[in-house]
CSV table of C-alpha atoms in Angstrom, one decimal:
chain,number,residue,atom,x,y,z
I,1,UNK,CA,0.0,-0.1,-0.2
I,2,UNK,CA,0.7,3.4,-0.5
I,3,UNK,CA,0.1,7.1,1.0
I,4,UNK,CA,-0.1,10.3,-1.3
I,5,UNK,CA,0.0,13.5,0.3
I,6,UNK,CA,-1.8,15.7,-2.1
I,7,UNK,CA,-1.5,19.6,-1.1
I,8,UNK,CA,-1.7,21.0,-4.4
I,9,UNK,CA,-4.9,22.7,-4.3
I,10,UNK,CA,-5.0,24.5,-1.0
I,11,UNK,CA,-1.7,23.9,0.9
I,12,UNK,CA,-1.1,22.2,4.0
I,13,UNK,CA,-1.7,22.7,7.9
I,14,UNK,CA,-1.5,20.3,10.8
I,15,UNK,CA,-5.0,20.3,11.2
I,16,UNK,CA,-5.7,19.6,7.7
I,17,UNK,CA,-3.1,16.6,8.0
I,18,UNK,CA,-5.1,15.3,10.9
I,19,UNK,CA,-8.8,15.8,9.4
I,20,UNK,CA,-7.6,14.1,6.2
I,21,UNK,CA,-6.2,11.2,8.7
I,22,UNK,CA,-9.6,11.0,10.6
I,23,UNK,CA,-11.1,10.9,7.4
I,24,UNK,CA,-8.9,7.6,6.3
I,25,UNK,CA,-9.9,5.9,9.5
I,26,UNK,CA,-8.3,7.5,12.1
I,27,UNK,CA,-10.3,7.3,15.8
I,28,UNK,CA,-11.3,10.6,16.3
I,29,UNK,CA,-12.1,9.9,20.0
I,30,UNK,CA,-8.9,8.7,21.0
I,31,UNK,CA,-7.2,11.1,18.8
I,32,UNK,CA,-8.9,14.0,21.1
I,33,UNK,CA,-8.1,12.6,24.1
I,34,UNK,CA,-4.3,12.3,22.9
I,35,UNK,CA,-4.1,15.6,21.6
I,36,UNK,CA,-5.6,17.5,24.6
I,37,UNK,CA,-3.3,15.5,26.9
I,38,UNK,CA,-0.5,16.5,24.9
I,39,UNK,CA,-1.1,19.8,24.5
I,40,UNK,CA,-1.7,20.8,28.2
I,41,UNK,CA,2.0,20.4,28.8
I,42,UNK,CA,2.1,24.0,27.1
I,43,UNK,CA,-1.5,25.1,27.9
I,44,UNK,CA,-5.0,23.7,27.6
I,45,UNK,CA,-7.0,23.3,24.1
I,46,UNK,CA,-10.2,21.5,23.2
I,47,UNK,CA,-10.4,19.3,20.2
I,48,UNK,CA,-13.2,18.9,18.2
I,49,UNK,CA,-14.2,17.3,14.6
I,50,UNK,CA,-17.0,18.1,12.6
I,51,UNK,CA,-17.8,17.3,8.9
I,52,UNK,CA,-17.8,20.0,6.6
I,53,UNK,CA,-18.2,20.8,3.3
I,54,UNK,CA,-15.8,22.8,1.3
I,55,UNK,CA,-17.0,24.2,-2.2
I,56,UNK,CA,-18.8,20.7,-2.9
I,57,UNK,CA,-16.1,18.5,-1.0
I,58,UNK,CA,-17.1,16.6,1.8
I,59,UNK,CA,-14.1,17.0,4.4
I,60,UNK,CA,-13.4,16.6,8.3
I,61,UNK,CA,-12.4,19.7,10.2
I,62,UNK,CA,-10.4,19.6,13.1
I,63,UNK,CA,-10.9,22.2,15.3
I,64,UNK,CA,-8.0,22.9,18.3
I,65,UNK,CA,-9.2,26.0,20.7
I,66,UNK,CA,-6.4,27.3,22.8
I,67,UNK,CA,-8.2,27.8,26.3
I,68,UNK,CA,-5.0,29.3,27.6
I,69,UNK,CA,-1.6,29.7,26.4
I,70,UNK,CA,1.8,31.0,27.1
I,71,UNK,CA,3.6,34.0,25.3
I,72,UNK,CA,6.6,31.7,24.4
I,73,UNK,CA,8.3,28.7,25.3
I,74,UNK,CA,12.0,28.0,24.5
I,75,UNK,CA,13.1,24.7,21.9
I,76,UNK,CA,14.8,22.6,24.7
I,77,UNK,CA,11.8,23.3,27.3
I,78,UNK,CA,9.7,21.9,24.7
I,79,UNK,CA,11.7,18.8,23.9
I,80,UNK,CA,11.9,18.1,27.6
I,81,UNK,CA,8.2,18.1,28.1
I,82,UNK,CA,7.4,16.1,25.0
I,83,UNK,CA,10.0,13.7,26.4
I,84,UNK,CA,8.1,13.3,29.6
I,85,UNK,CA,5.0,12.4,27.8
I,86,UNK,CA,3.1,9.0,28.3
I,87,UNK,CA,3.5,8.2,24.5
I,88,UNK,CA,4.6,5.3,22.4
I,89,UNK,CA,8.9,6.1,22.0
I,90,UNK,CA,8.1,6.2,17.9
I,91,UNK,CA,5.8,9.0,18.3
I,92,UNK,CA,7.6,10.7,20.3
I,93,UNK,CA,10.7,10.6,18.1
I,94,UNK,CA,9.0,11.7,14.9
I,95,UNK,CA,7.3,14.4,16.7
I,96,UNK,CA,10.5,15.8,18.0
I,97,UNK,CA,12.2,15.5,14.7
I,98,UNK,CA,9.2,17.6,13.4
I,99,UNK,CA,9.6,20.1,15.8
I,100,UNK,CA,13.4,20.2,15.0
I,101,UNK,CA,12.9,21.0,11.8
I,102,UNK,CA,10.9,23.9,12.8
I,103,UNK,CA,13.2,24.8,15.0
I,104,UNK,CA,16.3,24.8,12.7
I,105,UNK,CA,14.1,26.8,10.3
I,106,UNK,CA,13.1,29.4,13.0
I,107,UNK,CA,17.1,29.7,14.0
I,108,UNK,CA,18.2,29.9,10.6
I,109,UNK,CA,16.1,33.2,10.0
I,110,UNK,CA,16.6,34.5,13.1
I,111,UNK,CA,20.4,33.8,13.4
I,112,UNK,CA,20.5,32.6,16.9
I,113,UNK,CA,21.4,29.0,18.1
I,114,UNK,CA,18.9,26.2,18.9
I,115,UNK,CA,19.4,26.9,22.7
I,116,UNK,CA,18.5,30.3,22.3
I,117,UNK,CA,15.4,30.1,19.8
I,118,UNK,CA,12.0,30.7,21.0
I,119,UNK,CA,8.5,29.8,19.5
I,120,UNK,CA,5.6,32.0,19.3
I,121,UNK,CA,3.0,30.3,17.0
I,122,UNK,CA,5.3,27.1,16.6
I,123,UNK,CA,5.4,26.8,20.2
I,124,UNK,CA,1.8,27.2,21.3
I,125,UNK,CA,-0.4,24.3,22.5
I,126,UNK,CA,-2.3,24.4,19.3
I,127,UNK,CA,0.8,23.5,17.5
I,128,UNK,CA,1.8,20.7,19.7
I,129,UNK,CA,-1.7,19.2,19.6
I,130,UNK,CA,-1.4,19.4,15.7
I,131,UNK,CA,2.0,17.8,15.5
I,132,UNK,CA,1.4,15.1,18.1
I,133,UNK,CA,-2.2,14.4,17.1
I,134,UNK,CA,-0.7,13.9,13.1
I,135,UNK,CA,2.1,11.9,14.3
I,136,UNK,CA,-0.3,9.6,16.3
I,137,UNK,CA,-3.2,9.2,13.7
I,138,UNK,CA,0.0,7.9,11.3
I,139,UNK,CA,1.0,5.7,13.5
I,140,UNK,CA,-2.1,4.4,14.2
I,141,UNK,CA,-3.1,3.7,10.8
I,142,UNK,CA,0.4,1.9,10.7
I,143,UNK,CA,1.2,4.3,7.5
I,144,UNK,CA,4.9,4.1,9.0
I,145,UNK,CA,4.9,0.6,7.3
I,146,UNK,CA,3.5,2.0,4.0
I,147,UNK,CA,5.6,4.5,1.3
I,148,UNK,CA,4.2,8.0,1.8
I,149,UNK,CA,4.4,10.0,-1.7
I,150,UNK,CA,4.4,13.8,-1.3
I,151,UNK,CA,3.0,16.4,-4.4
I,152,UNK,CA,4.0,19.7,-4.8
I,153,UNK,CA,2.6,22.3,-1.7
I,154,UNK,CA,0.4,25.2,-2.9
I,155,UNK,CA,2.0,28.2,-0.2
I,156,UNK,CA,-0.6,30.6,-1.3
I,157,UNK,CA,0.7,34.4,-2.0
I,158,UNK,CA,0.7,38.0,-0.6
I,159,UNK,CA,1.1,39.0,3.1
I,160,UNK,CA,0.4,37.5,6.5
I,161,UNK,CA,0.6,39.2,10.0
I,162,UNK,CA,2.7,37.4,12.5
I,163,UNK,CA,4.6,37.7,15.8
I,164,UNK,CA,7.4,38.9,13.9
I,165,UNK,CA,5.4,41.7,12.3
I,166,UNK,CA,4.0,41.7,8.6
I,167,UNK,CA,5.7,39.1,6.3
I,168,UNK,CA,5.6,38.0,3.0
I,169,UNK,CA,3.6,34.5,1.8
I,170,UNK,CA,5.3,32.3,2.5
I,171,UNK,CA,6.6,33.1,5.5
I,172,UNK,CA,10.7,32.7,5.9
I,173,UNK,CA,10.4,29.9,8.2
I,174,UNK,CA,8.1,27.8,5.7
I,175,UNK,CA,10.8,28.4,2.8
I,176,UNK,CA,13.6,27.1,5.0
I,177,UNK,CA,11.5,24.0,5.9
I,178,UNK,CA,10.6,23.5,2.2
I,179,UNK,CA,14.4,23.8,1.1
I,180,UNK,CA,14.9,21.2,-1.7
I,181,UNK,CA,11.2,20.3,-2.0
I,182,UNK,CA,8.7,21.1,-5.0
I,183,UNK,CA,6.2,24.3,-4.1
I,184,UNK,CA,4.3,26.5,-6.0
I,185,UNK,CA,2.6,29.7,-5.3
I,186,UNK,CA,-1.0,30.6,-5.8
I,187,UNK,CA,-3.9,29.8,-6.4
I,188,UNK,CA,-4.7,32.6,-3.7
I,189,UNK,CA,-3.4,35.6,-2.2
I,190,UNK,CA,-3.6,34.0,1.5
I,191,UNK,CA,-1.1,31.8,3.6
I,192,UNK,CA,-2.0,28.3,2.7
I,193,UNK,CA,1.3,26.3,4.0
I,194,UNK,CA,1.9,26.8,7.7
I,195,UNK,CA,5.3,25.8,9.2
I,196,UNK,CA,4.0,23.4,11.0
I,197,UNK,CA,2.2,21.6,8.3
I,198,UNK,CA,4.9,21.4,6.0
I,199,UNK,CA,7.4,20.5,8.9
I,200,UNK,CA,5.1,17.4,9.5
I,201,UNK,CA,5.0,16.8,5.9
I,202,UNK,CA,8.8,17.3,5.4
I,203,UNK,CA,9.0,14.3,8.1
I,204,UNK,CA,6.0,12.2,7.2
I,205,UNK,CA,7.2,11.8,3.3
I,206,UNK,CA,9.4,9.2,1.8
I,207,UNK,CA,9.5,10.5,-1.3
I,208,UNK,CA,8.6,14.0,-3.4
I,209,UNK,CA,6.8,13.6,-7.1
I,210,UNK,CA,5.7,16.2,-9.2
I,211,UNK,CA,3.0,14.4,-10.4
I,212,UNK,CA,0.5,11.5,-9.3
I,213,UNK,CA,2.0,8.3,-10.1
I,214,UNK,CA,0.1,5.4,-11.9
I,215,UNK,CA,-1.8,4.5,-8.9
I,216,UNK,CA,-5.4,2.4,-8.0
I,217,UNK,CA,-7.1,4.4,-5.6
I,218,UNK,CA,-8.4,2.8,-3.0
I,219,UNK,CA,-9.8,5.3,-0.7
I,220,UNK,CA,-9.5,9.5,-0.9
I,221,UNK,CA,-9.8,11.2,2.3
I,222,UNK,CA,-10.0,15.3,2.8
I,223,UNK,CA,-9.1,17.3,5.7
I,224,UNK,CA,-10.7,20.7,5.9
I,225,UNK,CA,-9.2,24.2,6.1
I,226,UNK,CA,-10.3,26.8,8.1
I,227,UNK,CA,-10.7,29.7,5.6
I,228,UNK,CA,-13.0,29.7,2.8
I,229,UNK,CA,-12.1,30.6,-0.9
I,230,UNK,CA,-13.7,30.3,-4.4
I,231,UNK,CA,-12.1,26.5,-4.6
I,232,UNK,CA,-12.3,23.7,-1.9
I,233,UNK,CA,-9.9,24.5,0.7
I,234,UNK,CA,-8.9,20.7,1.6
I,235,UNK,CA,-6.1,18.7,1.6
I,236,UNK,CA,-6.4,15.2,-0.2
I,237,UNK,CA,-5.2,12.3,0.9
I,238,UNK,CA,-5.3,9.2,-1.5
I,239,UNK,CA,-4.8,5.6,-0.6
I,240,UNK,CA,-3.6,3.4,-2.9
I,241,UNK,CA,-2.8,-0.4,-3.0
I,242,UNK,CA,0.1,-0.2,-5.1
I,243,UNK,CA,2.2,2.3,-7.0
I,244,UNK,CA,3.5,1.8,-10.6
I,245,UNK,CA,6.2,4.1,-10.5
I,246,UNK,CA,8.1,5.8,-13.1
I,247,UNK,CA,11.4,7.9,-13.3
I,248,UNK,CA,13.6,10.0,-15.8
I,249,UNK,CA,16.5,8.5,-17.5
I,250,UNK,CA,19.5,9.3,-20.2
I,251,UNK,CA,20.2,7.0,-22.6
I,252,UNK,CA,23.6,6.6,-23.6
I,253,UNK,CA,25.4,5.4,-26.5
I,254,UNK,CA,28.2,4.8,-28.5
I,255,UNK,CA,29.4,2.6,-31.5
I,256,UNK,CA,32.3,0.5,-31.1
I,257,UNK,CA,34.9,-1.1,-34.0
I,258,UNK,CA,38.1,-1.3,-32.3
I,259,UNK,CA,37.8,-2.9,-28.9
I,260,UNK,CA,38.5,-6.7,-27.9
I,261,UNK,CA,36.1,-8.6,-26.4
I,262,UNK,CA,38.1,-8.5,-23.2
I,263,UNK,CA,38.4,-4.9,-23.1
I,264,UNK,CA,34.7,-4.4,-23.7
I,265,UNK,CA,33.9,-7.3,-20.8
I,266,UNK,CA,36.2,-4.9,-18.9
I,267,UNK,CA,34.1,-1.5,-19.7
I,268,UNK,CA,31.1,-3.2,-18.9
I,269,UNK,CA,32.0,-3.8,-15.2
I,270,UNK,CA,33.5,-0.2,-15.1
I,271,UNK,CA,30.2,1.2,-16.0
I,272,UNK,CA,28.0,-0.8,-13.6
I,273,UNK,CA,30.2,-0.5,-10.8
I,274,UNK,CA,30.1,3.8,-11.2
I,275,UNK,CA,26.3,3.5,-11.0
I,276,UNK,CA,24.7,2.6,-14.6
I,277,UNK,CA,21.6,1.2,-14.6
I,278,UNK,CA,22.1,-1.1,-17.2
I,279,UNK,CA,24.7,-1.3,-19.7
I,280,UNK,CA,23.8,-3.9,-23.1
I,281,UNK,CA,26.7,-4.6,-26.1
I,282,UNK,CA,24.9,-5.3,-29.4
I,283,UNK,CA,26.7,-6.6,-32.5
I,284,UNK,CA,26.3,-4.2,-35.0
I,285,UNK,CA,27.2,-3.4,-38.9
I,286,UNK,CA,28.7,-0.3,-39.6
I,287,UNK,CA,30.1,1.5,-42.3
I,288,UNK,CA,32.1,0.0,-45.1
I,289,UNK,CA,31.0,-3.3,-43.9
I,290,UNK,CA,32.9,-3.5,-40.7
I,291,UNK,CA,31.4,-5.3,-37.7
I,292,UNK,CA,31.3,-3.6,-34.5
I,293,UNK,CA,29.2,-3.0,-31.2
I,294,UNK,CA,26.6,-0.6,-30.2
I,295,UNK,CA,27.0,0.1,-26.2
I,296,UNK,CA,24.1,1.4,-24.8
I,297,UNK,CA,23.6,2.8,-21.2
I,298,UNK,CA,21.1,3.6,-19.3
I,299,UNK,CA,22.1,6.2,-16.6
I,300,UNK,CA,20.3,8.3,-14.0
I,301,UNK,CA,20.8,12.3,-14.4
I,302,UNK,CA,23.1,12.4,-11.5
I,303,UNK,CA,25.7,9.8,-13.0
I,304,UNK,CA,25.5,10.9,-16.5
I,305,UNK,CA,28.6,13.0,-16.5
I,306,UNK,CA,30.8,10.5,-14.9
I,307,UNK,CA,29.3,7.6,-17.0
I,308,UNK,CA,30.3,9.8,-20.5
I,309,UNK,CA,33.6,10.7,-19.1
I,310,UNK,CA,34.3,6.4,-18.6
I,311,UNK,CA,33.3,5.9,-21.8
I,312,UNK,CA,35.4,8.5,-23.4
I,313,UNK,CA,38.5,7.1,-21.5
I,314,UNK,CA,37.8,3.3,-22.0
I,315,UNK,CA,36.8,3.5,-25.7
I,316,UNK,CA,38.3,6.4,-26.8
I,317,UNK,CA,35.5,7.2,-28.9
I,318,UNK,CA,35.0,10.4,-30.6
I,319,UNK,CA,31.1,11.0,-30.2
I,320,UNK,CA,28.5,9.7,-27.8
I,321,UNK,CA,24.9,10.0,-28.2
I,322,UNK,CA,22.7,11.0,-24.9
I,323,UNK,CA,19.2,10.9,-25.2
I,324,UNK,CA,18.1,12.9,-22.1
I,325,UNK,CA,14.7,12.7,-20.0
I,326,UNK,CA,13.0,9.6,-21.1
I,327,UNK,CA,10.5,8.3,-19.1
I,328,UNK,CA,10.3,4.6,-18.3
I,329,UNK,CA,7.7,2.8,-16.0
I,330,UNK,CA,9.0,0.8,-13.1
I,331,UNK,CA,7.1,-2.4,-11.3
I,332,UNK,CA,7.4,-2.3,-7.8
I,333,UNK,CA,10.1,-4.7,-6.8
I,334,UNK,CA,11.1,-6.3,-3.4
I,335,UNK,CA,13.3,-9.0,-2.2
I,336,UNK,CA,12.1,-12.0,-0.4
I,337,UNK,CA,14.6,-14.5,1.1
I,338,UNK,CA,13.4,-18.1,1.2
I,339,UNK,CA,14.8,-21.1,2.7
I,340,UNK,CA,15.1,-24.4,0.4
I,341,UNK,CA,15.9,-28.0,0.1
I,342,UNK,CA,18.4,-28.9,-2.1
I,343,UNK,CA,19.1,-32.6,-1.8
I,344,UNK,CA,19.0,-32.8,1.8
I,345,UNK,CA,20.9,-29.4,2.8
I,346,UNK,CA,19.0,-26.0,3.3
I,347,UNK,CA,20.1,-22.9,1.3
I,348,UNK,CA,18.6,-19.7,1.6
I,349,UNK,CA,18.0,-18.1,-1.8
I,350,UNK,CA,16.7,-14.6,-2.6
I,351,UNK,CA,13.9,-13.8,-5.1
I,352,UNK,CA,13.3,-11.0,-6.7
I,353,UNK,CA,9.4,-10.1,-6.9
I,354,UNK,CA,7.8,-7.7,-9.4
I,355,UNK,CA,4.4,-6.3,-8.9
I,356,UNK,CA,2.1,-3.9,-11.3
I,357,UNK,CA,-1.3,-3.3,-9.8
I,358,UNK,CA,-0.5,-5.2,-6.5
I,359,UNK,CA,-0.6,-8.2,-8.9
I,360,UNK,CA,2.7,-10.4,-8.9
I,361,UNK,CA,4.4,-10.4,-12.7
I,362,UNK,CA,7.5,-12.1,-11.8
I,363,UNK,CA,9.3,-13.7,-9.3
I,364,UNK,CA,12.9,-14.9,-9.9
I,365,UNK,CA,15.7,-16.2,-7.9
I,366,UNK,CA,19.1,-13.9,-7.6
I,367,UNK,CA,21.5,-15.6,-10.1
I,368,UNK,CA,24.7,-15.6,-7.2
I,369,UNK,CA,22.7,-17.7,-4.7
I,370,UNK,CA,21.8,-20.2,-7.8
I,371,UNK,CA,25.5,-20.3,-8.6
I,372,UNK,CA,26.5,-20.9,-5.0
I,373,UNK,CA,23.8,-24.0,-5.1
I,374,UNK,CA,25.1,-25.3,-8.3
I,375,UNK,CA,28.9,-25.4,-7.3
I,376,UNK,CA,28.4,-27.3,-3.9
I,377,UNK,CA,26.1,-29.8,-5.4
I,378,UNK,CA,27.7,-30.0,-8.8
I,379,UNK,CA,24.3,-29.3,-10.6
I,380,UNK,CA,23.9,-26.9,-13.9
I,381,UNK,CA,21.8,-24.0,-13.2
I,382,UNK,CA,18.8,-25.0,-15.3
I,383,UNK,CA,19.1,-28.2,-12.8
I,384,UNK,CA,19.2,-25.8,-9.7
I,385,UNK,CA,16.3,-23.6,-11.4
I,386,UNK,CA,13.9,-26.8,-11.5
I,387,UNK,CA,14.7,-27.6,-7.9
I,388,UNK,CA,13.8,-24.5,-6.0
I,389,UNK,CA,10.4,-24.0,-8.2
């Protein structure tokens, strides 16, 4: 199963994440209890969940009302309070990671150390409720066992009044938290992405993609924001049994007619060791009827330049063709170890299993494991394959 967090339409906040997770199946009664208990270390809150409709989309709104509050709280004090809570250790650890993301962002913006930093909005009781509530709901649904994919965040625009004065949207802390991640301005002149929501998103997502990958949606959940716009102010979470992934690759090619078989074999190993995704060599007939070989290398963008330089170095080629930014579909793959009995002895064999839309499309034993059994038992690879079927 995979989870897709989709903040493309109206951004993200802590209570939107919680609302969507409740809509996905988290126990709202238990969640209310957890959020009020955890927030009480900073200030009392009252948590309520209600079903609402945002421009035609039914969604869950999580309302956190502060009953009392402090002016500010230091980061180290907040860490001590969270460590003292009666919570599962994984929930505390993940929550602390989220608060550290916010603390680091605030410290960079204000030029202070983590020991000096204190929070206004971030350290308030509603933020404690939002962070720990989101994490508790995440673990309660066992999403820590699934892949979580994030889509680009709509951050809004314009200006917003904060404890530090009037700031442009997105506010500096949000920009710090989202460094290296995809986001987009608009679609309204309003703050759509909060530091709390962005830090939770950054911590929980395993991967950020530009678009939704090929998938079959099993369930769609919506968490409502507090503001009303001309479009649905909701965060969408998509639950899918499986995701067919895709990526962008470069295909590097050159013709070779002057290397021996041993030199080509050596180059083959050099390129794979350097990070090529795949290498193939195909016999071809070149101009003037010369026999040659077509070297084809599949590479991720980050490895392209290194691989091209290696091809130049080891082939002496005067020209290398690169077909960049080709998209390919990738079946979901996992490696499973199985114990098999071969003529009275047990061996551990690793199988590579491929899935598309949750269905197994291939199940192949790894060559090195087969080779070891064949050598030990004086069998051919074909005989070993037959024995482990």
